[in-house]
Amino acid sequence: MEWRQIYKPIYFLLFSVIFFFIIFLCAEIFFYNDQTIKKFSLSNPEEYELEQNIFLINNGSSCINRLEVKVAIINNNSPWQFVENININPKPISIEIDDIGNKIAYFQFDGTKANQTVEINTKYLLRIYSSSFDIDPNDKLMYRSSLEEEYKSYILPEKYIECNSDEIKKTSNEIVGNTDDCLAIKKLYDFVRKHINYTKDSVICKGALCALKNKQGDCTEFTDLFIALCRVRGIPARFITGFVEVPIMDKIISHNWAEVYIEHYGWVPVDPTNRLFGVKPNNYVVVSYGRSIESLNGKFFYFFKILDYNKTNDLQIIHSQEVKIKKA
């Protein structure tokens, strides 16, 4: 019986350690969830029926032996966007998720005759919530060296987001100064929405640097400049392409906005074009991430490629997209 007396204190100590560890873990989970609830909220779920039609017309005089098409497919964007049903016609050869989370469908059409139209029809049933972040302007931002690997690409320069430009660096640093908390993001947002004059479907001005110099652009340039200014300061920011349902106009339009990554908040929506900071209404539909989507050869919604073994010179494609939306 002596061995029981010897090991009894050890058992008690081990049990105590395990017990207090479980209590500590539960407390961490509780307080984390409580903190998240205070900083983020969902409301007003809305269901939509969205239909997207892509038309590709062979406008040449010869048959196209093979036509390849890639299409960005609307995906779940938890916790505010859910695809409850999807119907794609014709059925794609494959659907893959690219390196940055875009869902890409691949189609192949053989023997497209002159004047023939190829159509890709996709119907969705979507459930979308309004989301709102209660951002404390005094919360400190992460330093570049502290960023996890998955966020580091979102502080680098890329085509149209010239955060390595001396002029953009100078502007960003002048706006923010010594601010190292969330107020810095708000300052950059305020600058962009006041600095750029909205010009519908801008063709003269492309990219962040052009928008900064010419003070004009559409939603794409608003987003480019905001992202570039954030990246100068080491704030991860990414480009969003999607649709916005406009009830007063009874239609849906394509739109661009941004998301910034803030520790303890996650990816926070920012739309300087429509004056929305930390808020995404339930009429915003996310389609894809990225300014120049590599899997779509730099395009936003779809990309097509002609493969013709006869190598004729008069192969032409007229392409268009039609999108309809209504409340379910």
GROMACS .gro file of C-alpha atoms in nm:
model
  328
    1MET     CA    1   0.000   0.000   0.000
    2GLU     CA    2   0.299   0.229   0.040
    3TRP     CA    3   0.333   0.293  -0.336
    4ARG     CA    4  -0.018   0.441  -0.340
    5GLN     CA    5   0.079   0.685  -0.068
    6ILE     CA    6   0.392   0.781  -0.260
    7TYR     CA    7   0.216   0.848  -0.593
    8LYS     CA    8  -0.098   1.007  -0.449
    9PRO     CA    9   0.051   1.362  -0.436
   10ILE     CA   10   0.182   1.320  -0.791
   11TYR     CA   11  -0.163   1.218  -0.918
   12PHE     CA   12  -0.318   1.513  -0.737
   13LEU     CA   13  -0.065   1.755  -0.886
   14LEU     CA   14  -0.114   1.616  -1.236
   15PHE     CA   15  -0.492   1.636  -1.204
   16SER     CA   16  -0.468   1.996  -1.080
   17VAL     CA   17  -0.249   2.101  -1.373
   18ILE     CA   18  -0.488   1.946  -1.627
   19PHE     CA   19  -0.792   2.098  -1.452
   20PHE     CA   20  -0.652   2.452  -1.446
   21PHE     CA   21  -0.531   2.420  -1.806
   22ILE     CA   22  -0.885   2.333  -1.918
   23ILE     CA   23  -1.025   2.627  -1.718
   24PHE     CA   24  -0.768   2.861  -1.876
   25LEU     CA   25  -0.845   2.734  -2.227
   26CYS     CA   26  -1.220   2.778  -2.180
   27ALA     CA   27  -1.164   3.130  -2.048
   28GLU     CA   28  -0.949   3.218  -2.350
   29ILE     CA   29  -1.215   3.090  -2.590
   30PHE     CA   30  -1.489   3.277  -2.403
   31PHE     CA   31  -1.308   3.609  -2.393
   32TYR     CA   32  -1.191   3.579  -2.754
   33ASN     CA   33  -1.545   3.515  -2.873
   34ASP     CA   34  -1.673   3.797  -2.656
   35GLN     CA   35  -1.412   4.031  -2.806
   36THR     CA   36  -1.503   3.920  -3.159
   37ILE     CA   37  -1.874   3.980  -3.096
   38LYS     CA   38  -1.798   4.334  -2.980
   39LYS     CA   39  -1.590   4.413  -3.289
   40PHE     CA   40  -1.792   4.246  -3.562
   41SER     CA   41  -2.162   4.203  -3.630
   42LEU     CA   42  -2.387   4.051  -3.897
   43SER     CA   43  -2.741   4.163  -3.971
   44ASN     CA   44  -3.020   4.182  -4.230
   45PRO     CA   45  -2.967   3.861  -4.430
   46GLU     CA   46  -3.098   3.884  -4.785
   47GLU     CA   47  -3.143   3.610  -5.043
   48TYR     CA   48  -3.081   3.677  -5.411
   49GLU     CA   49  -3.123   3.490  -5.736
   50LEU     CA   50  -2.833   3.597  -5.956
   51GLU     CA   51  -2.794   3.494  -6.319
   52GLN     CA   52  -2.477   3.552  -6.521
   53ASN     CA   53  -2.462   3.499  -6.898
   54ILE     CA   54  -2.135   3.515  -7.091
   55PHE     CA   55  -2.165   3.536  -7.471
   56LEU     CA   56  -1.877   3.458  -7.709
   57ILE     CA   57  -1.950   3.508  -8.081
   58ASN     CA   58  -1.721   3.379  -8.353
   59ASN     CA   59  -1.714   3.691  -8.571
   60GLY     CA   60  -1.460   3.551  -8.815
   61SER     CA   61  -1.522   3.364  -9.139
   62SER     CA   62  -1.354   3.042  -9.026
   63CYS     CA   63  -1.436   2.771  -8.776
   64ILE     CA   64  -1.250   2.790  -8.445
   65ASN     CA   65  -1.113   2.446  -8.372
   66ARG     CA   66  -1.089   2.502  -7.999
   67LEU     CA   67  -1.200   2.781  -7.767
   68GLU     CA   68  -1.091   2.775  -7.402
   69VAL     CA   69  -1.274   2.983  -7.143
   70LYS     CA   70  -1.208   3.046  -6.773
   71VAL     CA   71  -1.477   3.201  -6.553
   72ALA     CA   72  -1.458   3.327  -6.194
   73ILE     CA   73  -1.732   3.152  -5.995
   74ILE     CA   74  -1.898   3.318  -5.695
   75ASN     CA   75  -1.792   3.129  -5.385
   76ASN     CA   76  -1.874   3.121  -5.014
   77ASN     CA   77  -1.719   3.416  -4.833
   78SER     CA   78  -1.781   3.328  -4.471
   79PRO     CA   79  -1.934   3.465  -4.259
   80TRP     CA   80  -2.127   3.713  -4.476
   81GLN     CA   81  -2.176   3.545  -4.815
   82PHE     CA   82  -2.304   3.194  -4.884
   83VAL     CA   83  -2.382   3.016  -5.211
   84GLU     CA   84  -2.687   2.804  -5.130
   85ASN     CA   85  -2.732   2.670  -5.483
   86ILE     CA   86  -2.550   2.693  -5.816
   87ASN     CA   87  -2.632   2.569  -6.166
   88ILE     CA   88  -2.373   2.599  -6.445
   89ASN     CA   89  -2.462   2.528  -6.807
   90PRO     CA   90  -2.278   2.380  -6.986
   91LYS     CA   91  -2.100   2.178  -6.723
   92PRO     CA   92  -1.737   2.290  -6.690
   93ILE     CA   93  -1.453   2.047  -6.752
   94SER     CA   94  -1.307   2.137  -6.413
   95ILE     CA   95  -1.344   2.378  -6.121
   96GLU     CA   96  -1.036   2.472  -5.920
   97ILE     CA   97  -0.939   2.708  -5.639
   98ASP     CA   98  -0.638   2.924  -5.728
   99ASP     CA   99  -0.356   3.037  -5.497
  100ILE     CA  100  -0.549   3.335  -5.356
  101GLY     CA  101  -0.884   3.165  -5.307
  102ASN     CA  102  -1.063   3.235  -5.635
  103LYS     CA  103  -1.293   2.963  -5.768
  104ILE     CA  104  -1.225   2.919  -6.141
  105ALA     CA  105  -1.433   2.711  -6.384
  106TYR     CA  106  -1.268   2.585  -6.704
  107PHE     CA  107  -1.464   2.527  -7.028
  108GLN     CA  108  -1.361   2.397  -7.368
  109PHE     CA  109  -1.561   2.438  -7.691
  110ASP     CA  110  -1.456   2.255  -8.007
  111GLY     CA  111  -1.562   2.343  -8.362
  112THR     CA  112  -1.720   2.686  -8.310
  113LYS     CA  113  -1.844   2.781  -8.657
  114ALA     CA  114  -1.846   3.129  -8.812
  115ASN     CA  115  -2.121   3.349  -8.656
  116GLN     CA  116  -2.192   3.083  -8.393
  117THR     CA  117  -2.250   3.201  -8.035
  118VAL     CA  118  -2.116   3.015  -7.734
  119GLU     CA  119  -2.304   3.087  -7.412
  120ILE     CA  120  -2.213   3.009  -7.052
  121ASN     CA  121  -2.505   3.045  -6.811
  122THR     CA  122  -2.463   3.037  -6.434
  123LYS     CA  123  -2.749   3.070  -6.187
  124TYR     CA  124  -2.692   3.125  -5.815
  125LEU     CA  125  -2.901   3.137  -5.502
  126LEU     CA  126  -2.710   3.358  -5.259
  127ARG     CA  127  -2.757   3.451  -4.894
  128ILE     CA  128  -2.575   3.771  -4.799
  129TYR     CA  129  -2.551   3.951  -4.466
  130SER     CA  130  -2.472   4.312  -4.391
  131SER     CA  131  -2.147   4.324  -4.195
  132SER     CA  132  -2.007   4.593  -3.971
  133PHE     CA  133  -1.679   4.624  -3.781
  134ASP     CA  134  -1.651   4.833  -3.465
  135ILE     CA  135  -1.288   4.934  -3.511
  136ASP     CA  136  -1.106   5.096  -3.222
  137PRO     CA  137  -0.883   5.366  -3.378
  138ASN     CA  138  -0.634   5.318  -3.094
  139ASP     CA  139  -0.569   4.950  -3.167
  140LYS     CA  140  -0.208   4.907  -3.275
  141LEU     CA  141  -0.120   4.779  -3.621
  142MET     CA  142   0.119   4.490  -3.681
  143TYR     CA  143   0.473   4.556  -3.799
  144ARG     CA  144   0.590   4.407  -4.129
  145SER     CA  145   0.823   4.167  -3.950
  146SER     CA  146   0.533   4.033  -3.742
  147LEU     CA  147   0.307   3.950  -4.038
  148GLU     CA  148   0.231   3.586  -4.103
  149GLU     CA  149   0.349   3.452  -4.439
  150GLU     CA  150   0.001   3.441  -4.594
  151TYR     CA  151  -0.036   3.820  -4.561
  152LYS     CA  152   0.307   3.932  -4.684
  153SER     CA  153   0.210   3.931  -5.052
  154TYR     CA  154  -0.053   4.194  -4.970
  155ILE     CA  155   0.208   4.457  -4.886
  156LEU     CA  156   0.402   4.417  -5.213
  157PRO     CA  157   0.378   4.626  -5.533
  158GLU     CA  158   0.203   4.488  -5.840
  159LYS     CA  159   0.068   4.615  -6.169
  160TYR     CA  160  -0.157   4.919  -6.106
  161ILE     CA  161  -0.076   4.916  -5.733
  162GLU     CA  162   0.257   5.100  -5.734
  163CYS     CA  163   0.331   5.114  -5.363
  164ASN     CA  164   0.703   5.125  -5.450
  165SER     CA  165   0.657   5.463  -5.625
  166ASP     CA  166   0.843   5.748  -5.453
  167GLU     CA  167   0.543   5.976  -5.500
  168ILE     CA  168   0.301   5.730  -5.343
  169LYS     CA  169   0.543   5.659  -5.058
  170LYS     CA  170   0.581   6.031  -4.988
  171THR     CA  171   0.205   6.087  -4.995
  172SER     CA  172   0.127   5.793  -4.767
  173ASN     CA  173   0.389   5.891  -4.510
  174GLU     CA  174   0.274   6.254  -4.510
  175ILE     CA  175  -0.088   6.149  -4.451
  176VAL     CA  176  -0.014   5.904  -4.171
  177GLY     CA  177   0.288   6.065  -4.004
  178ASN     CA  178   0.382   5.881  -3.685
  179THR     CA  179   0.043   5.715  -3.646
  180ASP     CA  180   0.089   5.341  -3.588
  181ASP     CA  181  -0.267   5.240  -3.499
  182CYS     CA  182  -0.594   5.184  -3.686
  183LEU     CA  183  -0.641   5.558  -3.719
  184ALA     CA  184  -0.376   5.540  -3.994
  185ILE     CA  185  -0.612   5.335  -4.214
  186LYS     CA  186  -0.894   5.584  -4.159
  187LYS     CA  187  -0.663   5.873  -4.256
  188LEU     CA  188  -0.569   5.700  -4.583
  189TYR     CA  189  -0.933   5.622  -4.657
  190ASP     CA  190  -1.036   5.986  -4.594
  191PHE     CA  191  -0.759   6.111  -4.822
  192VAL     CA  192  -0.859   5.888  -5.115
  193ARG     CA  193  -1.231   5.964  -5.101
  194LYS     CA  194  -1.157   6.340  -5.098
  195HIS     CA  195  -0.865   6.339  -5.343
  196ILE     CA  196  -1.021   6.156  -5.641
  197ASN     CA  197  -1.305   6.290  -5.852
  198TYR     CA  198  -1.526   6.008  -5.974
  199THR     CA  199  -1.518   5.956  -6.351
  200LYS     CA  200  -1.735   5.673  -6.480
  201ASP     CA  201  -1.549   5.398  -6.667
  202SER     CA  202  -1.222   5.588  -6.667
  203VAL     CA  203  -1.002   5.493  -6.963
  204ILE     CA  204  -0.751   5.777  -6.933
  205CYS     CA  205  -0.640   5.697  -6.583
  206LYS     CA  206  -0.531   5.348  -6.480
  207GLY     CA  207  -0.368   5.250  -6.154
  208ALA     CA  208  -0.280   5.410  -5.822
  209LEU     CA  209  -0.006   5.645  -5.943
  210CYS     CA  210  -0.217   5.781  -6.228
  211ALA     CA  211  -0.511   5.835  -5.990
  212LEU     CA  212  -0.287   6.020  -5.746
  213LYS     CA  213  -0.146   6.250  -6.015
  214ASN     CA  214  -0.465   6.316  -6.212
  215LYS     CA  215  -0.710   6.311  -5.920
  216GLN     CA  216  -0.969   6.116  -6.116
  217GLY     CA  217  -1.091   5.764  -6.180
  218ASP     CA  218  -1.373   5.520  -6.121
  219CYS     CA  219  -1.410   5.262  -5.843
  220THR     CA  220  -1.105   5.074  -5.973
  221GLU     CA  221  -0.874   5.373  -5.929
  222PHE     CA  222  -1.022   5.461  -5.589
  223THR     CA  223  -0.940   5.106  -5.481
  224ASP     CA  224  -0.595   5.099  -5.645
  225LEU     CA  225  -0.482   5.415  -5.468
  226PHE     CA  226  -0.618   5.319  -5.128
  227ILE     CA  227  -0.448   4.978  -5.143
  228ALA     CA  228  -0.116   5.127  -5.258
  229LEU     CA  229  -0.116   5.384  -4.976
  230CYS     CA  230  -0.190   5.110  -4.720
  231ARG     CA  231   0.085   4.882  -4.850
  232VAL     CA  232   0.343   5.160  -4.818
  233ARG     CA  233   0.278   5.148  -4.443
  234GLY     CA  234   0.297   4.768  -4.430
  235ILE     CA  235  -0.081   4.731  -4.394
  236PRO     CA  236  -0.202   4.422  -4.587
  237ALA     CA  237  -0.468   4.526  -4.837
  238ARG     CA  238  -0.634   4.333  -5.119
  239PHE     CA  239  -0.846   4.414  -5.423
  240ILE     CA  240  -1.205   4.285  -5.450
  241THR     CA  241  -1.410   4.252  -5.767
  242GLY     CA  242  -1.781   4.190  -5.749
  243PHE     CA  243  -2.132   4.315  -5.812
  244VAL     CA  244  -2.355   4.562  -5.631
  245GLU     CA  245  -2.732   4.541  -5.652
  246VAL     CA  246  -2.878   4.891  -5.695
  247PRO     CA  247  -3.244   4.877  -5.584
  248ILE     CA  248  -3.329   5.231  -5.694
  249MET     CA  249  -3.208   5.152  -6.048
  250ASP     CA  250  -3.343   4.795  -6.045
  251LYS     CA  251  -3.016   4.655  -6.178
  252ILE     CA  252  -2.677   4.516  -6.079
  253ILE     CA  253  -2.342   4.675  -6.161
  254SER     CA  254  -1.982   4.556  -6.145
  255HIS     CA  255  -1.779   4.720  -5.870
  256ASN     CA  256  -1.439   4.720  -5.698
  257TRP     CA  257  -1.353   4.781  -5.335
  258ALA     CA  258  -1.080   4.686  -5.089
  259GLU     CA  259  -1.022   4.483  -4.775
  260VAL     CA  260  -0.750   4.551  -4.519
  261TYR     CA  261  -0.620   4.295  -4.274
  262ILE     CA  262  -0.617   4.405  -3.909
  263GLU     CA  263  -0.506   4.175  -3.630
  264HIS     CA  264  -0.797   4.055  -3.410
  265TYR     CA  265  -1.045   4.182  -3.671
  266GLY     CA  266  -0.954   3.987  -3.985
  267TRP     CA  267  -1.022   4.121  -4.334
  268VAL     CA  268  -1.215   4.448  -4.304
  269PRO     CA  269  -1.407   4.593  -4.604
  270VAL     CA  270  -1.326   4.948  -4.715
  271ASP     CA  271  -1.498   5.116  -5.010
  272PRO     CA  272  -1.368   5.472  -5.062
  273THR     CA  273  -1.584   5.513  -5.375
  274ASN     CA  274  -1.911   5.466  -5.187
  275ARG     CA  275  -1.786   5.613  -4.856
  276LEU     CA  276  -1.801   5.287  -4.659
  277PHE     CA  277  -1.540   5.217  -4.390
  278GLY     CA  278  -1.560   4.885  -4.205
  279VAL     CA  279  -1.905   4.821  -4.350
  280LYS     CA  280  -2.024   4.591  -4.629
  281PRO     CA  281  -2.398   4.611  -4.708
  282ASN     CA  282  -2.599   4.302  -4.798
  283ASN     CA  283  -2.622   4.407  -5.164
  284TYR     CA  284  -2.246   4.355  -5.222
  285VAL     CA  285  -2.155   4.028  -5.398
  286VAL     CA  286  -1.790   3.918  -5.384
  287VAL     CA  287  -1.676   3.742  -5.703
  288SER     CA  288  -1.295   3.741  -5.693
  289TYR     CA  289  -0.982   3.862  -5.515
  290GLY     CA  290  -0.684   4.028  -5.681
  291ARG     CA  291  -0.611   4.324  -5.909
  292SER     CA  292  -0.449   4.119  -6.185
  293ILE     CA  293  -0.580   3.766  -6.138
  294GLU     CA  294  -0.314   3.532  -6.270
  295SER     CA  295  -0.554   3.240  -6.317
  296LEU     CA  296  -0.769   3.463  -6.543
  297ASN     CA  297  -0.471   3.619  -6.725
  298GLY     CA  298  -0.523   3.950  -6.549
  299LYS     CA  299  -0.899   3.971  -6.612
  300PHE     CA  300  -1.176   4.012  -6.353
  301PHE     CA  301  -1.473   3.793  -6.448
  302TYR     CA  302  -1.371   3.569  -6.739
  303PHE     CA  303  -1.094   3.503  -6.992
  304PHE     CA  304  -1.103   3.326  -7.328
  305LYS     CA  305  -0.829   3.192  -7.552
  306ILE     CA  306  -0.850   3.079  -7.915
  307LEU     CA  307  -0.660   2.763  -8.004
  308ASP     CA  308  -0.679   2.704  -8.379
  309TYR     CA  309  -0.470   2.444  -8.550
  310ASN     CA  310  -0.529   2.594  -8.898
  311LYS     CA  311  -0.373   2.922  -8.780
  312THR     CA  312  -0.603   3.138  -8.992
  313ASN     CA  313  -0.571   3.514  -8.951
  314ASP     CA  314  -0.936   3.619  -8.941
  315LEU     CA  315  -1.037   3.461  -8.610
  316GLN     CA  316  -1.231   3.713  -8.401
  317ILE     CA  317  -1.439   3.687  -8.086
  318ILE     CA  318  -1.702   3.938  -7.978
  319HIS     CA  319  -1.763   3.889  -7.608
  320SER     CA  320  -2.010   4.031  -7.357
  321GLN     CA  321  -2.154   3.965  -7.013
  322GLU     CA  322  -2.510   4.006  -6.889
  323VAL     CA  323  -2.595   3.984  -6.518
  324LYS     CA  324  -2.941   3.988  -6.362
  325ILE     CA  325  -3.038   3.982  -5.997
  326LYS     CA  326  -3.360   3.972  -5.798
  327LYS     CA  327  -3.454   3.907  -5.439
  328ALA     CA  328  -3.554   3.546  -5.381
   0.00000   0.00000   0.00000
